């Protein structure tokens, strides 16, 4: 993999409000190169955070710096967009396009130099395991393959910041295994932020984990540290109500303690 | 260095590299809605033209005029609906987020999404244009096809596609496209019912086909439709929306000019003074405007029976003259040669009716005012005239008159004359002509 592409993500006082719902509440975060897992229950604010980082949605308040540029500045936002890759939770595509055409279209949207597009498209399609279907229409692919097209389009510009919202949904176990390897590879030089419900994705692929709950940061640490919080199984219990494996139990432990503290913090 | 192998140009062209498969324009051009829209535009325009082919196939003006109406009133709603559907694609496909995170500017993204569709609409129109012009070519002998019609049609179709696209981007409702098509049809057709020159603001409106646009008319019309579309496009796509004021001002200026000058933007094309005549040992002598010379055989054939019957009489050999030419003492005016009505594809549609209409123009008919006659004399005059007409130019029609049944057949009317011996009939007809010329009821021969 290439060397460090520089720059990370810094978020300070980030607030996102959808009508009367507070999705993110003055969040402060920073992400350095590596693979970062975003965990949290439904409605925790994971997708809101990813959408703001992808510059799709504007924050209600706060400051966001991507790859060294302030996204409230048009020029710096455009520069950051050239260097980021984004896979939305609901990945949309043009069904009549071939895989090659669709990925090339995104490369054009990312303002990649025209001469480098054909090679980049073929490389990234091979990387996600779709080389033999590169000239097939997207509508002819299975759900898992379409998800891989989504991953390919997010990677085509070799992004310095890769934002993935539920990327493994629809992938079979073997594909998930390969995808995690891909994430680890990309994360050696880029900042990768993965929003997921699957704790095993975090355990095996991420260097750092951020747990969001009710629009706030409930926990930050490594997957190992999170697992350690749930490592101790209570004696005499066959099945622990907090989860089947250490990281699940750690996740539940953190959430419960955060929920106990939350009312005090908001007071 | 590499060298090119010698070979035939066709082979070399076949081996030439394909257009870049990674170009977004190519992808948009080949996939999705755009090619289907082009094919539909062609099919709709040709179906509309085919259903009225007798009206236009013989006149460049008629052809282009009808194609313009079809392009605006049918192609326009189709293009605006297609543009709108394409504009709403990102919402339907869930690619709004993906496009929002792209660094490429909105003008470029918009152009790449709408330009291929527009190109297909234009291709659809141009294919239809080529087909109808080719169909007209064998039968049109006057004038030539005008580029100005095509220019205004093409600008209009580009404009309305772009307006539809912007509407589709802005209005998140699936029924916007069909509703917009209906509104476009009504909005473009309604001005035809306006009495004022404001009707000419609709690209569907035009003046008589004997007029042609002045050279700058298509430019003004294009500024009107294109200016409105460009303003809409810039309001949506440009970072500085104030730029939209420029095309909007251009459109307003052009619209004001169109409303002010009205038909003054067209000029009348005078009928050429040169005549072409057809005659022979048998059959009548017929003269028409030179561009209509292809009609001479058909007209002479249609008038053959009338000519033969007139030869039985002692009337002079008439010359049948078309349109606005001045008449000499032995000239008879032909019915107006109207392509699409009594003349289609260089043929007279109903030779018997054409001959009957021509016979009515013979100089001994319709000379007398019935006001000077008693009712009985007027009725007798009328009945004899119908009888003579039915003999000279039988049309197998049912004519009003003759109680108690209220109508009489052409064949019944001419029966008495048909029953006469040729010499007696000629004598009778000569006496009738003399009486008709003098308007003297007492001289009318009995039948």
XYZ file of C-alpha atoms in Angstrom:
714
model
C 0.000 0.000 0.000
C 1.124 3.573 -0.593
C 2.577 5.763 2.113
C 0.572 7.943 4.487
C -1.624 10.360 2.522
C -1.607 12.862 5.364
C -4.386 14.634 7.137
C -7.128 13.262 9.262
C -10.457 14.375 10.547
C -11.102 16.802 13.373
C -14.565 17.575 14.602
C -15.271 20.073 17.369
C -18.623 20.995 18.859
C -20.412 19.225 16.031
C -24.153 19.487 16.365
C -26.626 18.087 13.864
C -30.319 18.599 14.280
C -33.053 17.076 12.064
C -36.082 19.249 12.697
C -36.722 18.695 16.428
C -34.441 15.680 16.784
C -30.910 16.201 18.004
C -28.781 13.705 16.060
C -25.364 14.868 17.280
C -24.862 16.929 20.410
C -21.673 19.052 20.408
C -19.418 16.136 19.556
C -15.632 16.491 19.638
C -13.709 13.833 17.748
C -10.569 13.319 15.761
C -9.558 10.497 13.479
C -5.994 9.819 12.392
C -5.029 7.415 9.586
C -6.163 3.898 10.415
C -9.447 2.028 10.494
C -11.999 3.497 12.861
C -15.172 1.685 13.780
C -18.277 3.665 14.606
C -20.575 1.641 16.791
C -23.857 2.503 18.400
C -27.527 1.606 18.510
C -30.032 2.803 15.929
C -30.467 6.563 16.112
C -27.153 7.078 17.913
C -25.972 9.547 15.259
C -23.572 7.332 13.287
C -25.104 8.045 9.873
C -25.478 11.744 10.698
C -21.781 11.918 11.532
C -20.798 10.038 8.346
C -23.008 12.279 6.194
C -21.466 15.433 7.654
C -17.969 14.030 7.141
C -18.901 13.111 3.563
C -20.001 16.754 3.087
C -23.446 15.541 2.060
C -25.153 17.236 5.008
C -24.187 20.523 6.612
C -23.714 20.660 10.382
C -26.115 22.740 12.447
C -23.181 23.978 14.506
C -19.549 23.183 15.085
C -16.408 22.957 13.028
C -15.301 20.128 10.773
C -11.834 19.831 9.351
C -11.209 17.182 6.709
C -7.716 16.359 5.493
C -6.469 19.698 6.715
C -9.265 21.793 5.177
C -12.263 23.498 6.756
C -15.384 22.240 4.980
C -17.251 25.497 5.549
C -14.887 26.977 2.952
C -15.995 26.157 -0.593
C -12.524 25.703 -2.027
C -11.281 23.566 0.854
C -14.459 21.504 0.821
C -13.996 20.832 -2.897
C -10.400 19.843 -2.306
C -11.457 17.465 0.489
C -14.160 15.950 -1.737
C -11.556 15.047 -4.348
C -9.749 12.986 -1.724
C -12.601 11.236 -0.015
C -14.555 8.118 -0.812
C -18.069 7.512 0.454
C -20.372 4.531 0.548
C -23.821 5.584 1.773
C -25.995 3.297 3.872
C -28.494 3.072 0.979
C -26.182 2.760 -1.995
C -27.813 4.136 -5.137
C -26.646 3.251 -8.632
C -27.686 3.495 -12.278
C -28.915 0.010 -13.183
C -28.345 0.388 -16.938
C -24.666 1.246 -16.543
C -22.008 -1.416 -16.583
C -19.748 -1.794 -13.548
C -16.945 -0.152 -15.503
C -19.143 2.755 -16.586
C -20.534 3.362 -13.126
C -17.181 3.323 -11.348
C -15.692 5.513 -14.106
C -18.605 7.906 -13.684
C -17.754 8.311 -9.993
C -14.096 8.782 -10.907
C -15.163 11.608 -13.182
C -17.283 13.072 -10.373
C -14.152 12.994 -8.219
C -12.282 14.933 -10.922
C -9.662 12.258 -11.417
C -7.346 12.923 -14.377
C -8.995 11.338 -17.438
C -5.854 9.426 -18.400
C -5.681 7.645 -15.058
C -9.357 6.626 -14.933
C -9.297 3.424 -17.062
C -6.435 1.911 -15.074
C -7.862 2.992 -11.723
C -11.268 1.537 -12.575
C -9.859 -1.826 -13.590
C -7.635 -1.991 -10.520
C -10.380 -1.184 -8.037
C -12.899 -3.518 -9.665
C -10.354 -6.310 -9.439
C -9.679 -5.362 -5.827
C -13.332 -5.937 -4.883
C -13.425 -9.202 -6.819
C -15.592 -8.160 -9.738
C -13.012 -8.237 -12.535
C -14.937 -10.919 -14.414
C -18.132 -8.811 -14.269
C -16.608 -5.460 -15.148
C -18.657 -5.102 -18.330
C -21.867 -6.530 -16.886
C -24.735 -4.177 -16.232
C -25.142 -3.360 -12.564
C -28.783 -4.444 -12.652
C -27.669 -7.968 -13.568
C -25.586 -8.360 -10.376
C -26.593 -9.927 -7.070
C -27.107 -7.805 -3.943
C -23.655 -8.665 -2.577
C -22.011 -7.812 -5.896
C -23.834 -4.477 -6.037
C -22.501 -3.744 -2.545
C -19.029 -4.468 -3.851
C -19.642 -2.038 -6.728
C -20.430 0.500 -4.014
C -17.151 -0.249 -2.285
C -15.315 -0.001 -5.612
C -16.731 3.426 -6.394
C -15.728 4.618 -2.916
C -12.174 3.422 -3.460
C -11.649 4.405 -7.097
C -9.905 7.704 -6.328
C -7.589 6.011 -3.801
C -9.084 8.196 -1.069
C -7.227 9.699 1.843
C -10.480 9.578 3.784
C -12.849 6.647 3.286
C -16.311 6.807 4.821
C -18.353 3.610 4.838
C -21.854 3.414 6.228
C -22.866 -0.197 6.910
C -20.538 -1.532 4.200
C -20.875 -5.230 5.034
C -24.655 -5.372 4.836
C -25.521 -7.884 2.129
C -22.075 -9.502 2.003
C -21.743 -13.211 2.715
C -19.229 -14.399 5.376
C -16.448 -15.015 2.865
C -16.962 -11.615 1.270
C -17.009 -9.981 4.706
C -13.704 -11.661 5.534
C -12.161 -10.381 2.313
C -13.637 -6.956 2.869
C -12.095 -6.670 6.335
C -8.712 -7.492 4.824
C -9.288 -4.782 2.275
C -10.139 -2.306 5.031
C -6.964 -3.124 6.914
C -4.989 -2.627 3.737
C -6.586 0.759 2.954
C -6.232 1.828 6.593
C -2.450 1.572 6.522
C -2.276 4.847 4.607
C -5.750 6.393 4.769
C -8.262 7.378 7.379
C -11.103 4.883 7.199
C -14.271 5.420 9.193
C -16.702 2.504 9.188
C -20.157 2.776 10.658
C -21.492 -0.655 11.504
C -23.742 -2.725 13.721
C -21.484 -5.729 13.427
C -19.049 -5.793 16.330
C -16.997 -8.560 14.715
C -16.185 -6.150 11.864
C -14.799 -3.767 14.444
C -12.982 -6.474 16.369
C -11.149 -7.811 13.331
C -10.646 -4.790 11.094
C -10.475 -1.643 13.214
C -7.572 -0.062 14.995
C -9.852 2.177 17.019
C -13.478 2.168 17.993
C -15.860 5.039 18.791
C -19.166 4.236 20.388
C -21.936 6.773 19.922
C -25.137 6.900 21.893
C -27.895 9.499 21.770
C -25.749 11.882 19.764
C -22.798 11.764 22.131
C -19.502 9.912 22.348
C -19.966 7.089 24.842
C -16.593 5.469 24.429
C -13.323 5.737 22.528
C -10.545 3.196 22.586
C -9.173 0.196 20.787
C -11.265 -2.891 20.062
C -9.048 -4.780 22.513
C -9.828 -2.311 25.299
C -13.545 -2.561 24.534
C -13.324 -6.348 24.630
C -11.503 -6.193 27.954
C -14.479 -4.382 29.474
C -16.636 -7.407 28.723
C -14.043 -10.101 29.108
C -14.980 -11.284 32.551
C -17.864 -13.727 32.310
C -19.854 -13.964 35.485
C -19.343 -17.379 37.103
C -22.124 -19.967 36.848
C -23.775 -18.405 33.792
C -24.023 -20.403 30.551
C -25.176 -17.478 28.471
C -24.370 -13.936 29.474
C -27.299 -11.548 28.919
C -24.821 -8.838 27.875
C -23.601 -10.765 24.821
C -21.960 -13.875 23.387
C -18.432 -12.540 23.031
C -16.206 -10.097 24.921
C -16.597 -7.164 22.500
C -20.385 -7.500 22.481
C -20.379 -7.558 26.272
C -18.019 -4.590 26.361
C -20.301 -2.730 23.964
C -23.344 -3.392 26.147
C -21.506 -2.525 29.341
C -20.368 0.820 27.929
C -23.820 1.662 26.625
C -25.505 0.916 29.937
C -23.057 2.918 31.968
C -23.283 5.805 29.499
C -27.058 5.811 29.731
C -26.827 6.002 33.495
C -24.479 8.975 33.268
C -26.321 10.742 30.428
C -29.114 12.335 32.467
C -26.540 13.758 34.863
C -24.450 15.122 32.030
C -27.440 16.819 30.476
C -28.555 18.308 33.745
C 7.996 4.927 -33.399
C 5.177 2.843 -34.706
C 4.031 2.744 -38.292
C 0.523 2.423 -39.611
C -0.142 -0.525 -41.835
C -1.453 0.479 -45.243
C -5.018 -0.549 -45.894
C -8.355 0.567 -47.195
C -9.905 3.474 -45.290
C -12.955 1.398 -44.338
C -10.807 -1.284 -42.773
C -8.731 1.288 -40.942
C -11.911 2.877 -39.610
C -13.067 -0.495 -38.327
C -9.790 -0.952 -36.490
C -9.870 2.541 -34.977
C -10.116 2.577 -31.174
C -13.608 2.668 -29.756
C -14.775 5.855 -28.082
C -13.552 6.009 -24.481
C -15.658 3.558 -22.495
C -14.955 5.588 -19.387
C -16.431 8.864 -20.615
C -19.459 9.865 -18.510
C -21.074 11.467 -21.564
C -20.809 8.198 -23.475
C -22.340 6.256 -20.586
C -25.216 8.697 -20.253
C -25.644 8.723 -24.042
C -25.897 4.936 -24.356
C -27.709 3.973 -21.167
C -31.012 4.634 -19.532
C -33.712 6.922 -20.799
C -31.867 8.935 -23.452
C -31.802 6.521 -26.454
C -35.416 5.515 -25.845
C -36.427 9.149 -25.827
C -34.793 9.727 -29.197
C -36.535 6.717 -30.710
C -39.865 7.797 -29.254
C -39.513 11.333 -30.615
C -38.898 9.926 -34.097
C -41.795 7.482 -33.829
C -44.254 10.082 -32.541
C -43.319 12.675 -35.145
C -43.436 10.209 -38.020
C -46.758 8.759 -36.856
C -48.236 12.250 -36.694
C -46.861 13.144 -40.122
C -47.918 9.862 -41.682
C -51.505 10.375 -40.582
C -51.605 13.635 -42.545
C -49.275 12.788 -45.407
C -51.737 13.868 -48.104
C -51.640 17.388 -46.695
C -47.902 17.972 -46.786
C -46.356 15.597 -49.308
C -46.003 18.007 -52.177
C -44.984 21.246 -50.546
C -41.802 22.074 -48.667
C -43.628 24.758 -46.724
C -46.480 22.421 -45.843
C -44.075 19.686 -44.797
C -41.942 21.855 -42.565
C -44.936 23.693 -41.179
C -46.694 20.503 -40.138
C -43.481 19.013 -38.771
C -42.992 22.153 -36.705
C -46.482 21.796 -35.246
C -45.837 18.145 -34.462
C -42.383 18.877 -33.018
C -43.716 21.576 -30.722
C -47.095 20.148 -29.718
C -46.067 16.483 -29.493
C -42.266 16.493 -29.348
C -42.250 19.359 -26.829
C -44.360 17.628 -24.158
C -42.428 14.412 -24.728
C -39.086 16.187 -24.346
C -40.141 18.094 -21.238
C -41.415 14.901 -19.613
C -38.225 13.027 -20.494
C -36.110 15.889 -19.165
C -38.131 15.945 -15.965
C -37.820 12.196 -15.496
C -34.077 12.395 -16.050
C -33.872 15.294 -13.596
C -35.586 13.207 -10.913
C -33.337 10.211 -11.533
C -30.994 10.826 -8.594
C -33.897 10.808 -6.149
C -35.410 7.669 -7.632
C -32.061 5.875 -7.765
C -30.839 7.090 -4.375
C -27.691 8.665 -5.800
C -28.299 12.151 -4.405
C -25.774 11.604 -1.600
C -23.196 10.158 -3.942
C -23.430 13.157 -6.250
C -23.467 15.616 -3.344
C -20.091 14.357 -2.141
C -18.493 14.790 -5.569
C -15.994 17.550 -6.147
C -17.126 18.086 -9.728
C -19.153 21.302 -9.950
C -22.893 21.320 -10.335
C -22.863 22.865 -13.859
C -20.711 20.014 -15.167
C -22.724 17.344 -13.373
C -25.955 18.826 -14.704
C -24.656 19.139 -18.237
C -23.435 15.559 -18.366
C -26.797 14.323 -17.119
C -28.948 16.396 -19.489
C -26.819 16.860 -22.621
C -26.976 13.237 -23.846
C -30.739 13.232 -23.426
C -30.958 16.480 -25.341
C -28.734 15.045 -28.047
C -31.084 12.088 -28.441
C -34.124 14.372 -28.662
C -32.365 16.272 -31.440
C -31.376 13.064 -33.215
C -34.982 11.912 -32.982
C -36.185 15.137 -34.545
C -33.519 15.151 -37.254
C -34.309 11.576 -38.291
C -37.975 12.495 -38.625
C -37.011 15.633 -40.567
C -34.859 13.696 -43.024
C -37.593 11.114 -43.569
C -40.361 13.639 -44.268
C -38.141 15.761 -46.502
C -37.214 12.645 -48.468
C -40.907 11.804 -48.764
C -41.679 15.287 -50.029
C -38.803 15.477 -52.487
C -40.503 13.686 -55.420
C -43.613 15.848 -55.275
C -42.479 19.340 -54.229
C -41.587 21.508 -57.211
C -41.860 24.956 -55.669
C -39.310 26.503 -53.297
C -36.939 24.543 -51.079
C -36.753 23.365 -47.480
C -35.749 26.131 -45.088
C -33.031 25.748 -42.457
C -34.777 28.366 -40.316
C -37.636 25.994 -39.460
C -35.204 23.345 -38.267
C -33.157 25.869 -36.277
C -36.152 27.114 -34.294
C -37.443 23.568 -33.755
C -34.064 22.317 -32.547
C -33.551 25.256 -30.198
C -37.027 24.790 -28.825
C -36.534 21.072 -28.190
C -33.184 21.662 -26.455
C -34.762 24.383 -24.337
C -37.814 22.479 -23.243
C -35.737 19.396 -22.390
C -33.502 21.535 -20.180
C -36.485 23.194 -18.496
C -37.990 19.776 -17.814
C -34.691 18.591 -16.356
C -34.512 21.524 -13.941
C -38.143 20.920 -12.914
C -37.345 17.263 -12.300
C -34.352 18.179 -10.137
C -36.361 20.622 -8.046
C -39.783 19.015 -7.675
C -39.691 15.740 -5.740
C -42.902 14.257 -7.093
C -43.207 11.326 -9.484
C -46.195 12.781 -11.315
C -44.331 15.957 -12.180
C -43.234 14.598 -15.573
C -46.675 13.658 -16.968
C -48.237 16.766 -15.475
C -45.570 18.911 -17.050
C -46.220 17.252 -20.423
C -49.928 18.062 -20.228
C -49.191 21.650 -19.184
C -46.702 22.011 -22.046
C -49.230 20.732 -24.564
C -51.895 23.138 -23.343
C -49.502 26.044 -22.926
C -48.016 25.648 -26.393
C -51.331 25.030 -28.119
C -53.389 27.681 -26.380
C -51.835 30.721 -28.110
C -53.384 29.503 -31.392
C -56.690 30.741 -30.023
C -55.357 34.231 -29.342
C -56.241 36.895 -31.865
C -53.221 39.068 -31.168
C -49.650 38.646 -32.318
C -48.838 37.301 -28.853
C -49.759 33.909 -30.289
C -46.464 33.976 -32.187
C -44.633 33.619 -28.882
C -45.544 29.960 -29.056
C -43.022 28.135 -31.248
C -45.925 26.127 -32.678
C -47.437 29.212 -34.250
C -46.596 30.348 -37.752
C -47.994 32.363 -40.579
C -49.308 31.122 -43.924
C -47.043 28.745 -45.841
C -46.855 31.263 -48.685
C -44.714 33.337 -46.297
C -41.138 32.552 -45.329
C -39.277 33.781 -42.254
C -36.791 36.625 -42.579
C -33.202 35.512 -41.986
C -33.144 36.784 -38.402
C -36.494 35.302 -37.360
C -34.968 31.981 -36.188
C -32.351 33.897 -34.214
C -35.000 35.914 -32.377
C -37.134 32.840 -31.762
C -34.096 30.914 -30.523
C -33.180 33.785 -28.208
C -36.725 33.666 -26.815
C -36.927 29.932 -26.092
C -33.214 29.400 -25.458
C -32.975 32.430 -23.183
C -35.747 31.176 -20.918
C -34.189 27.720 -20.723
C -30.696 29.075 -20.097
C -32.037 31.259 -17.287
C -33.735 28.270 -15.664
C -30.569 26.204 -16.075
C -28.333 28.858 -14.518
C -30.694 29.469 -11.607
C -30.406 25.776 -10.811
C -26.827 24.948 -11.732
C -24.683 28.066 -11.501
C -22.838 29.030 -8.339
C -23.641 32.668 -9.084
C -27.327 32.640 -9.851
C -27.232 36.297 -10.821
C -25.796 35.173 -14.156
C -29.295 33.980 -15.027
C -30.305 37.599 -15.484
C -28.382 37.792 -18.766
C -30.257 35.072 -20.699
C -33.483 36.160 -19.057
C -32.980 39.706 -20.344
C -32.208 38.284 -23.780
C -35.410 36.235 -23.709
C -37.515 39.204 -22.625
C -36.051 41.377 -25.390
C -36.674 38.683 -27.995
C -40.206 38.051 -26.722
C -40.994 41.757 -26.881
C -39.711 41.888 -30.438
C -41.811 38.889 -31.484
C -44.972 40.316 -29.925
C -44.300 43.715 -31.457
C -43.397 42.679 -35.005
C -45.713 39.692 -35.246
C -46.046 38.532 -38.845
C -43.578 41.260 -39.822
C -40.867 38.678 -39.257
C -42.080 36.799 -42.338
C -42.188 37.871 -45.961
C -44.594 36.867 -48.678
C -43.217 34.733 -51.475
C -44.864 35.927 -54.721
C -46.043 33.331 -57.201
C -43.601 33.230 -60.109
C -45.001 34.836 -63.311
C -43.749 32.064 -65.594
C -46.463 29.731 -66.842
C -46.234 26.246 -68.240
C -48.863 25.084 -70.714
C -49.800 21.653 -71.887
C -51.683 20.957 -75.107
C -51.971 18.328 -77.792
C -53.952 17.154 -80.783
C -56.511 15.781 -78.422
C -57.462 17.097 -75.026
C -57.657 20.583 -73.622
C -54.981 23.254 -73.382
C -54.077 23.859 -69.728
C -51.741 26.491 -68.306
C -50.407 26.484 -64.753
C -47.621 28.225 -62.806
C -44.312 26.822 -63.878
C -43.590 25.037 -60.555
C -46.856 23.135 -61.017
C -45.934 21.833 -64.466
C -45.860 18.270 -63.118
C -49.633 18.575 -62.659
C -50.371 19.228 -66.339
C -50.966 15.601 -67.392
C -53.276 14.945 -64.458
C -55.291 18.124 -65.045
C -55.562 17.535 -68.793
C -56.759 14.003 -68.121
C -59.327 15.251 -65.608
C -60.689 17.774 -68.096
C -60.656 15.411 -71.080
C -64.365 14.535 -70.894
C -65.431 18.151 -70.489
C -63.250 19.128 -73.444
C -64.735 16.401 -75.668
C -68.327 17.404 -74.887
C -67.631 21.074 -75.462
C -66.249 20.166 -78.869
C -69.698 18.955 -79.892
C -70.850 22.554 -79.510
C -69.852 25.623 -81.470
C -68.094 27.198 -78.459
C -64.454 28.231 -78.991
C -61.652 25.869 -77.806
C -61.096 27.130 -74.305
C -57.741 27.375 -72.509
C -57.875 26.433 -68.853
C -55.702 28.697 -66.712
C -54.628 28.199 -63.098
C -54.570 30.565 -60.177
C -54.035 34.287 -60.512
C -53.087 34.632 -64.155
C -55.036 37.248 -66.118
C -57.751 35.708 -68.272
C -58.018 36.178 -72.010
C -61.352 36.048 -73.915
C -61.240 32.273 -74.358
C -59.627 31.467 -71.005
C -61.388 29.594 -68.234
C -60.061 29.754 -64.705
C -59.163 26.441 -63.122
C -60.083 25.708 -59.533
C -57.365 26.703 -57.075
C -54.693 24.007 -57.056
C -54.386 23.291 -53.368
C -51.904 20.589 -52.442
C -53.212 18.402 -49.714
C -56.801 18.993 -50.770
C -57.644 18.654 -54.462
C -54.065 17.766 -55.484
C -52.065 15.084 -53.692
C -48.693 13.762 -54.812
C -49.040 15.356 -58.262
C -52.418 13.727 -58.837
C -55.889 15.286 -58.934
C -57.698 13.681 -56.019
C -61.215 13.659 -57.584
C -61.025 14.250 -61.357
C -64.835 14.318 -61.775
C -65.320 16.933 -59.052
C -62.393 18.918 -60.474
C -63.980 18.861 -63.928
C -67.366 19.871 -62.509
C -65.782 22.765 -60.620
C -64.002 23.828 -63.812
C -67.205 23.567 -65.871
C -68.912 25.952 -63.480
C -66.321 28.548 -64.483
C -67.277 28.371 -68.181
C -68.168 31.862 -69.383
C -71.818 31.087 -70.192
C -72.656 29.995 -66.648
C -73.629 32.376 -63.893
C -73.813 35.465 -66.054
C -77.433 36.344 -65.341
C -78.734 37.887 -62.171
C -81.786 35.946 -60.995
C -83.203 39.172 -59.517
C -84.390 40.193 -63.002
C -86.212 36.923 -63.506
C -89.522 35.742 -62.193
C -89.305 32.861 -59.719
C -90.527 30.437 -62.349
C -87.947 31.712 -64.869
C -85.181 31.571 -62.273
C -86.058 27.990 -61.380
C -86.090 26.974 -65.026
C -82.758 28.731 -65.603
C -81.281 26.912 -62.634
C -82.621 23.534 -63.646
C -81.316 23.862 -67.200
C -77.929 24.981 -65.913
C -77.729 21.920 -63.671
C -78.741 19.749 -66.579
C -76.052 21.170 -68.830
C -73.448 20.931 -66.081
C -74.440 17.323 -65.424
C -73.991 16.611 -69.138
C -70.698 18.448 -69.569
C -69.049 17.247 -66.349
C -70.909 14.336 -64.789
C -69.903 13.909 -61.207
C -72.451 11.329 -60.086
C -73.566 13.588 -57.294
C -76.993 14.083 -55.761
C -78.086 17.668 -56.152
C -80.711 19.512 -54.148
C -83.918 20.528 -55.936
C -86.876 19.069 -57.794
C -89.721 18.343 -55.402
C -91.455 16.222 -54.249
C -88.425 14.044 -53.413
C -86.201 17.008 -52.564
C -83.187 15.865 -54.566
C -82.229 14.703 -57.994
C -79.388 12.527 -59.162
C -76.855 13.782 -61.651
C -77.520 10.844 -63.939
C -81.242 11.636 -63.995
C -80.565 15.267 -64.838
C -78.458 14.516 -67.869
C -80.659 11.695 -69.141
C -82.718 13.828 -71.569
C -79.591 15.231 -73.205
C -77.978 11.834 -73.334
C -81.023 10.460 -75.106
C -80.809 13.002 -77.944
C -79.076 12.371 -81.232
C -75.669 14.095 -81.349
C -76.706 16.693 -83.914
C -79.901 17.575 -82.050
C -78.059 17.778 -78.780
C -75.418 20.080 -80.276
C -78.108 22.318 -81.654
C -79.929 22.344 -78.316
C -76.763 23.170 -76.392
C -75.878 26.021 -78.767
C -79.317 27.524 -78.237
C -78.880 27.156 -74.494
C -75.493 28.928 -74.579
C -76.939 31.774 -76.676
C -79.850 32.188 -74.232
C -77.539 32.011 -71.202
C -75.255 34.668 -72.674
C -78.177 37.006 -73.428
C -79.970 36.233 -70.163
C -83.188 35.980 -72.119
C -85.514 33.394 -70.604
C -87.701 33.435 -73.690
C -84.817 32.083 -75.764
C -84.195 29.144 -73.421
C -84.703 25.907 -75.374
C -87.263 23.460 -74.132
C -86.139 20.056 -72.902
